[in-house]
Amino acid sequence: MRSRRTSRAMGVAAVALLALSACAANTGTETPEETAEGEGTGGNIRIAEVNAFSSFNASSSEGNVDINGVIAYSTHSGFNYIDNDLEVVENEDFGSMEVLSEDPLSVRYTVNEGVNWSDGEPVDGGDLLLQWAIESGYFNDAVTDDAGEVTSGTTYFDYAGDTTGLALTELPEIGDDGRSITLNYSVPFADYQVAFGLMNEGGLDTPAHVLADKGGLTDEDALIELIRTEPAGDPENPVERPELKAVADFWNTGFDTKSLPDDPTLFLSNGPFIASAVTPDQSMTLTRNPDYDWGPMPKVDEITVRYIGEAPAQVQALQNGEVDIIAPQASADTAEQLEALEGVTVVRGNELSYDHLDLNFSGVFAEESVREAFMKTVPRQQLVDSIIKKLNPDAEPVDSQLFLQDQEPYEESAANNGSEAYAEVDIEGAKELLDGATPEVRIMYNRDNPNRLNSYTLIAESASQAGFKVVDGGLGASDWSAALGNGTYDAAVFGWISSGVGVSNVPQIFKSGNGSNFNGFSSSEADELMEELVVETDPDAQNDLQVQIDKLIWDSKYGLPLYQVPGMNAHSDNVSGVEYMPNLTGVWWNFWDWQIAQ
Amino acid sequence: MVTYIVRRLVTAVLILFGASFVVYQLTALSGDPLEDLRASNAPNREQLIQARTELLDLNTPAPLRYFGWLAGAAKCLVPFAATCDLGSSIQGEAVTTSLLRAMGNTITLVTTATVLAIIIGISLGIITALRQYSGLDYGVTFMSFLFFSLPIFWLAVLLKEFGAIGFNNFLADPQIPGSTIVVVAIASGLIWALFAGASWKRKAVAFVLGAAAAAVLLTVLELADWFSDPGLGPIVILVTGVGIAFGIVLLTAGLRNRRALYASLVMVALGLVAYYVVNPILNAATVWMILAFAVLTVLVGIGVGYALGGYDRGQSMRAAALTGLLMGLLIVVDRFMVTWPAYVGNPRVRGRPIATVGAETPGLEGTFWITGLDTFTHLLLPTIALLLASLASYSRYSRASMLEIMNMDFIRTARAKGLSERTVVMRHAFRNALIPLATLVAFDIGALIGGAIITEQVFAFSGMGQLFVQALQRTDPDPIMGFFLVAGILALVFNLVADIAYSFLDPRVRVKA
């Protein structure tokens, strides 16, 4: 009885409240707006990024930041892209890339008719020529001394990518259709497929008509004329080129901005999306480019990028439905938090960076048997189990110096290069090789990186069992990389990043005397094979050569690759089509497949 | 006095020189800007290293590089020349631009929290001082020290978990479970009991009343579906307004001053009329319109107070103006509440209003009320985090200061000459207790622009703290120097302001020039 009375009283109170709201003032908000702004057919997907956008030119050294790269990737088109099997996929809707002859290597790039910048101007031969001029370093005539100071001449376009490939080509001619250029290489270039117009590197991202205008030239034809008539840069006889310098200076810094410029020509798109709103250091909105039909069609109408630096903040934003996709820095805590969430899918995989142990070919390790003995003591499986497994349960030690597990030839190379000898720790074998000697080994690593510190600890412990006297040569984050190759240590644990596609990295690390060859590895046989490799254009032949080089490296007791760094992204179950991608394009690689699940 | 100020300013400039040199060197030593490139296996490694060396001028030793920066910064001293050059970040943005933006963001983030911390902290301090060694005193002391010692990043994560994610889940289906009502009722009862007087009987009554009020309120609000469709409505505004009028008059003039009370009540009535008249105009509201209404309200209040005031018009005018302002606040709050369903239902908000990161919902467009709510939902959690952490210092300082004053001879004199307790506390004690706090407040306002590094990080808020941290991570000296310049100058200036203000407020302290 009583409870009925109380509930009746409450009902009366509720009715009274309702009555009160009935006599409320006219606020004009009685009918909630039904209009769904920004909500077309495909909807809106929100993704969290760690860094904040800073430039519409991701190819200059100032703009070369991951976030600028993915914005360039989603707002520009190109001749091909890399998929998550690390295969090159041609984008024939955009244009064609035709090998006219294998030797001498000659490739023709043609943009299809109807491919336009978002201001209506066609993407044409002038754009191709300008892109080539930027990426080939054709005009550069700067000379630098040992300290890195420019002593004479000028570097025009401050291009952050590698110019060595296109530097092999001569000044190209624009084809008669006005939409093509032909690149003629002086020697065959192994990575020619990804040397020009690769979407992962921004595709065709500089509109020539805009740069001509901003650089103080009358029109695009004047820029074409300038590129064609100015002589190639010659460091011996540097020449002043004020007109070109003005153009290059604008390219270097003119597209840097944290907000949306008032001048729409500064962020022209020729890809699926176009930037529509930017809040500096907070967020960026990309909306569908209405003209775009030359390549993979995105399923969503709008992508909102929000910058959230901290991994836990990204996880909570995902949990709170403020973002749909996150790609935080992988860590055990983050993995645990994400696993605990409902309605969230975690996608794991390997990144293309890997840690490795390099032994110097000098000092205590000058003797091959000592190197071999040390390699036998390295507990690679234990490293993977204790450092990586909690992030990526499928992780295994890397068994190749040239290929990573995501690359197709990995299995073949790993089976062939003799890596199985180091699959298990062999203390006895190491002792035998040392024959009672107790060499002192100083290992250098980045002490501020917990994974490297763990690696060092486990390696040192195991090596000392075989009689090595291990000295901790770890340095702080600000010092360790400067110490690389300076001879103050005997072994180093650090990381490389593989490009996944292409072979230019191989000689950079392993060729005698090259820039990133820190441990003094030198094999005339391998050098010859690498010389062959960089001019080999057939992918299968490239793989054969690399398998041979891999074996030579292992046979020389170079050191050991340890593990691939795990990566992780997560998305809400409202979104489908998100797939893991090991390379730097990351989760964005197939943004056109993202869609709102119904 | 003038010589004193000049001397202080000259010292300040010298300190800035020295400190900026030290900070520059420390920044340059804090890391290796080439770390990632040195260990790179990119084929163009040398070229990248060279480009960055040139960009950051790394071949010049840091002590010399400092003077390059100083030469640019010195140009900022030329008035109106717009030649200020504080350098640029590694990514090519001018430091002056990023500083302005970061300062704006920080000010929006920290101002509310600081103002609230000052008001609430001082009130708590005064009340606990008046009730020294009571349950209330111990309770407040315990809570403020608890929040003071909680790490703010952890507090922030908890706030996000319960205040945002949990509350949004609740909003999706606003059903309050019985257990929650019981817990809230008990908590409310305890708070009421703490504030209630000394005797156990009064405490018990207050507990029961407080618990019952909370339980009934929650149940009624739930039944009326108030959480998804909130609002105050004219009756609540009227009742609250009358309460406010009595409260204001009690504090400012005393209830025996009938004229002040009538003036305030007239303002409540006028406020209720305004609620009907002004609301349709508010559809096109802007910040300036609201401010204009606030000024108008104050003027009307003063007018009403003057007309009804009798011989002590000042008191009536103050009370009426304050009551009017608070009535206006109620109308604005009501308006925001009425807009709430439209905000929550917006496709950009997707039914989850309380945010955990950032300062705004990207792409959200709407009236002043929608964007205002958006700012509110984004600033709510960081403000609470900052507020809780800084309550302790204000409440402790003001409690100590109030206790000291209450034991002074002039308070005894005031009581002895028969002044009411209200007059003794509000006029004689409270004002004097605020003097030492002037120093604290001046410091805090100076530190305000420096940003809240951890809070900004956790809530992904791009203010001064983020500017500093991110530049430090990249070993990018120019933004750090910009940050230091602003923070350092403000610290020195407000230090000076605090000293001068103190000597003005307290005649016993005079500067020996």
JSON list of C-alpha atoms in Angstrom, two decimals, chain B residues 300-394:
[
{"chain": "B", "resi": 300, "resn": "VAL", "atom": "CA", "xyz": [19.20, 47.73, -13.33]},
{"chain": "B", "resi": 301, "resn": "GLY", "atom": "CA", "xyz": [20.19, 46.18, -10.01]},
{"chain": "B", "resi": 302, "resn": "ILE", "atom": "CA", "xyz": [21.97, 49.34, -8.98]},
{"chain": "B", "resi": 303, "resn": "GLY", "atom": "CA", "xyz": [18.93, 51.35, -10.03]},
{"chain": "B", "resi": 304, "resn": "VAL", "atom": "CA", "xyz": [16.53, 49.16, -8.07]},
{"chain": "B", "resi": 305, "resn": "GLY", "atom": "CA", "xyz": [18.81, 49.22, -5.05]},
{"chain": "B", "resi": 306, "resn": "TYR", "atom": "CA", "xyz": [19.04, 53.01, -5.28]},
{"chain": "B", "resi": 307, "resn": "ALA", "atom": "CA", "xyz": [15.27, 53.42, -5.54]},
{"chain": "B", "resi": 308, "resn": "LEU", "atom": "CA", "xyz": [14.49, 51.12, -2.60]},
{"chain": "B", "resi": 309, "resn": "GLY", "atom": "CA", "xyz": [17.66, 51.66, -0.62]},
{"chain": "B", "resi": 310, "resn": "GLY", "atom": "CA", "xyz": [16.79, 54.22, 2.02]},
{"chain": "B", "resi": 311, "resn": "TYR", "atom": "CA", "xyz": [19.68, 55.70, 3.97]},
{"chain": "B", "resi": 312, "resn": "ASP", "atom": "CA", "xyz": [22.28, 52.93, 3.32]},
{"chain": "B", "resi": 313, "resn": "ARG", "atom": "CA", "xyz": [21.76, 52.66, -0.44]},
{"chain": "B", "resi": 314, "resn": "GLY", "atom": "CA", "xyz": [25.16, 51.08, -1.12]},
{"chain": "B", "resi": 315, "resn": "GLN", "atom": "CA", "xyz": [24.19, 47.82, 0.57]},
{"chain": "B", "resi": 316, "resn": "SER", "atom": "CA", "xyz": [20.91, 47.50, -1.28]},
{"chain": "B", "resi": 317, "resn": "MET", "atom": "CA", "xyz": [22.50, 48.35, -4.60]},
{"chain": "B", "resi": 318, "resn": "ARG", "atom": "CA", "xyz": [25.22, 45.73, -4.12]},
{"chain": "B", "resi": 319, "resn": "ALA", "atom": "CA", "xyz": [22.78, 43.05, -3.03]},
{"chain": "B", "resi": 320, "resn": "ALA", "atom": "CA", "xyz": [20.35, 43.78, -5.87]},
{"chain": "B", "resi": 321, "resn": "ALA", "atom": "CA", "xyz": [23.07, 43.84, -8.53]},
{"chain": "B", "resi": 322, "resn": "LEU", "atom": "CA", "xyz": [24.57, 40.55, -7.30]},
{"chain": "B", "resi": 323, "resn": "THR", "atom": "CA", "xyz": [21.17, 38.87, -7.13]},
{"chain": "B", "resi": 324, "resn": "GLY", "atom": "CA", "xyz": [20.41, 40.10, -10.63]},
{"chain": "B", "resi": 325, "resn": "LEU", "atom": "CA", "xyz": [23.64, 38.68, -11.96]},
{"chain": "B", "resi": 326, "resn": "LEU", "atom": "CA", "xyz": [22.99, 35.31, -10.42]},
{"chain": "B", "resi": 327, "resn": "MET", "atom": "CA", "xyz": [19.43, 35.31, -11.79]},
{"chain": "B", "resi": 328, "resn": "GLY", "atom": "CA", "xyz": [20.91, 35.98, -15.21]},
{"chain": "B", "resi": 329, "resn": "LEU", "atom": "CA", "xyz": [23.29, 33.09, -14.70]},
{"chain": "B", "resi": 330, "resn": "LEU", "atom": "CA", "xyz": [20.34, 30.83, -13.88]},
{"chain": "B", "resi": 331, "resn": "ILE", "atom": "CA", "xyz": [18.59, 31.87, -17.11]},
{"chain": "B", "resi": 332, "resn": "VAL", "atom": "CA", "xyz": [21.73, 31.18, -19.14]},
{"chain": "B", "resi": 333, "resn": "VAL", "atom": "CA", "xyz": [22.25, 27.81, -17.45]},
{"chain": "B", "resi": 334, "resn": "ASP", "atom": "CA", "xyz": [18.62, 26.93, -18.14]},
{"chain": "B", "resi": 335, "resn": "ARG", "atom": "CA", "xyz": [19.10, 27.85, -21.76]},
{"chain": "B", "resi": 336, "resn": "PHE", "atom": "CA", "xyz": [22.19, 25.65, -22.02]},
{"chain": "B", "resi": 337, "resn": "MET", "atom": "CA", "xyz": [20.25, 22.81, -20.43]},
{"chain": "B", "resi": 338, "resn": "VAL", "atom": "CA", "xyz": [17.38, 23.20, -22.87]},
{"chain": "B", "resi": 339, "resn": "THR", "atom": "CA", "xyz": [19.87, 23.00, -25.74]},
{"chain": "B", "resi": 340, "resn": "TRP", "atom": "CA", "xyz": [21.43, 19.82, -24.33]},
{"chain": "B", "resi": 341, "resn": "PRO", "atom": "CA", "xyz": [19.27, 17.25, -26.20]},
{"chain": "B", "resi": 342, "resn": "ALA", "atom": "CA", "xyz": [20.05, 18.95, -29.53]},
{"chain": "B", "resi": 343, "resn": "TYR", "atom": "CA", "xyz": [23.75, 18.86, -28.68]},
{"chain": "B", "resi": 344, "resn": "VAL", "atom": "CA", "xyz": [23.77, 15.23, -27.59]},
{"chain": "B", "resi": 345, "resn": "GLY", "atom": "CA", "xyz": [21.77, 14.21, -30.64]},
{"chain": "B", "resi": 346, "resn": "ASN", "atom": "CA", "xyz": [24.14, 15.99, -33.03]},
{"chain": "B", "resi": 347, "resn": "PRO", "atom": "CA", "xyz": [25.64, 13.44, -35.46]},
{"chain": "B", "resi": 348, "resn": "ARG", "atom": "CA", "xyz": [29.13, 14.71, -34.63]},
{"chain": "B", "resi": 349, "resn": "VAL", "atom": "CA", "xyz": [28.63, 14.07, -30.94]},
{"chain": "B", "resi": 350, "resn": "ARG", "atom": "CA", "xyz": [26.91, 10.73, -31.46]},
{"chain": "B", "resi": 351, "resn": "GLY", "atom": "CA", "xyz": [25.17, 10.65, -28.10]},
{"chain": "B", "resi": 352, "resn": "ARG", "atom": "CA", "xyz": [28.39, 10.68, -26.06]},
{"chain": "B", "resi": 353, "resn": "PRO", "atom": "CA", "xyz": [28.74, 14.28, -24.91]},
{"chain": "B", "resi": 354, "resn": "ILE", "atom": "CA", "xyz": [31.45, 14.25, -22.23]},
{"chain": "B", "resi": 355, "resn": "ALA", "atom": "CA", "xyz": [34.81, 14.16, -24.00]},
{"chain": "B", "resi": 356, "resn": "THR", "atom": "CA", "xyz": [38.14, 12.80, -22.85]},
{"chain": "B", "resi": 357, "resn": "VAL", "atom": "CA", "xyz": [40.50, 14.60, -25.23]},
{"chain": "B", "resi": 358, "resn": "GLY", "atom": "CA", "xyz": [40.87, 17.88, -27.07]},
{"chain": "B", "resi": 359, "resn": "ALA", "atom": "CA", "xyz": [39.16, 21.22, -26.84]},
{"chain": "B", "resi": 360, "resn": "GLU", "atom": "CA", "xyz": [36.30, 20.77, -29.30]},
{"chain": "B", "resi": 361, "resn": "THR", "atom": "CA", "xyz": [34.43, 18.28, -31.42]},
{"chain": "B", "resi": 362, "resn": "PRO", "atom": "CA", "xyz": [35.98, 18.59, -34.89]},
{"chain": "B", "resi": 363, "resn": "GLY", "atom": "CA", "xyz": [33.56, 19.82, -37.50]},
{"chain": "B", "resi": 364, "resn": "LEU", "atom": "CA", "xyz": [30.78, 20.69, -35.07]},
{"chain": "B", "resi": 365, "resn": "GLU", "atom": "CA", "xyz": [28.87, 23.75, -36.16]},
{"chain": "B", "resi": 366, "resn": "GLY", "atom": "CA", "xyz": [25.97, 25.40, -34.40]},
{"chain": "B", "resi": 367, "resn": "THR", "atom": "CA", "xyz": [24.67, 28.28, -32.38]},
{"chain": "B", "resi": 368, "resn": "PHE", "atom": "CA", "xyz": [26.44, 29.90, -29.47]},
{"chain": "B", "resi": 369, "resn": "TRP", "atom": "CA", "xyz": [24.63, 27.45, -27.21]},
{"chain": "B", "resi": 370, "resn": "ILE", "atom": "CA", "xyz": [25.77, 24.33, -29.07]},
{"chain": "B", "resi": 371, "resn": "THR", "atom": "CA", "xyz": [29.41, 25.42, -29.28]},
{"chain": "B", "resi": 372, "resn": "GLY", "atom": "CA", "xyz": [29.24, 26.63, -25.69]},
{"chain": "B", "resi": 373, "resn": "LEU", "atom": "CA", "xyz": [28.08, 23.20, -24.56]},
{"chain": "B", "resi": 374, "resn": "ASP", "atom": "CA", "xyz": [30.83, 21.66, -26.68]},
{"chain": "B", "resi": 375, "resn": "THR", "atom": "CA", "xyz": [33.46, 23.71, -24.89]},
{"chain": "B", "resi": 376, "resn": "PHE", "atom": "CA", "xyz": [31.85, 22.82, -21.57]},
{"chain": "B", "resi": 377, "resn": "THR", "atom": "CA", "xyz": [31.89, 19.07, -22.24]},
{"chain": "B", "resi": 378, "resn": "HIS", "atom": "CA", "xyz": [35.53, 19.22, -23.32]},
{"chain": "B", "resi": 379, "resn": "LEU", "atom": "CA", "xyz": [36.78, 21.43, -20.51]},
{"chain": "B", "resi": 380, "resn": "LEU", "atom": "CA", "xyz": [34.79, 19.81, -17.73]},
{"chain": "B", "resi": 381, "resn": "LEU", "atom": "CA", "xyz": [37.16, 16.98, -16.85]},
{"chain": "B", "resi": 382, "resn": "PRO", "atom": "CA", "xyz": [40.50, 18.82, -17.12]},
{"chain": "B", "resi": 383, "resn": "THR", "atom": "CA", "xyz": [39.01, 21.67, -15.10]},
{"chain": "B", "resi": 384, "resn": "ILE", "atom": "CA", "xyz": [37.89, 19.32, -12.35]},
{"chain": "B", "resi": 385, "resn": "ALA", "atom": "CA", "xyz": [41.31, 17.67, -12.31]},
{"chain": "B", "resi": 386, "resn": "LEU", "atom": "CA", "xyz": [43.13, 20.99, -12.01]},
{"chain": "B", "resi": 387, "resn": "LEU", "atom": "CA", "xyz": [40.61, 22.33, -9.50]},
{"chain": "B", "resi": 388, "resn": "LEU", "atom": "CA", "xyz": [40.87, 19.38, -7.14]},
{"chain": "B", "resi": 389, "resn": "ALA", "atom": "CA", "xyz": [44.64, 19.47, -7.22]},
{"chain": "B", "resi": 390, "resn": "SER", "atom": "CA", "xyz": [44.89, 23.18, -6.42]},
{"chain": "B", "resi": 391, "resn": "LEU", "atom": "CA", "xyz": [42.10, 23.42, -3.80]},
{"chain": "B", "resi": 392, "resn": "ALA", "atom": "CA", "xyz": [44.42, 22.41, -0.99]},
{"chain": "B", "resi": 393, "resn": "SER", "atom": "CA", "xyz": [46.82, 25.33, -1.11]},
{"chain": "B", "resi": 394, "resn": "TYR", "atom": "CA", "xyz": [44.07, 27.96, -1.18]}
]
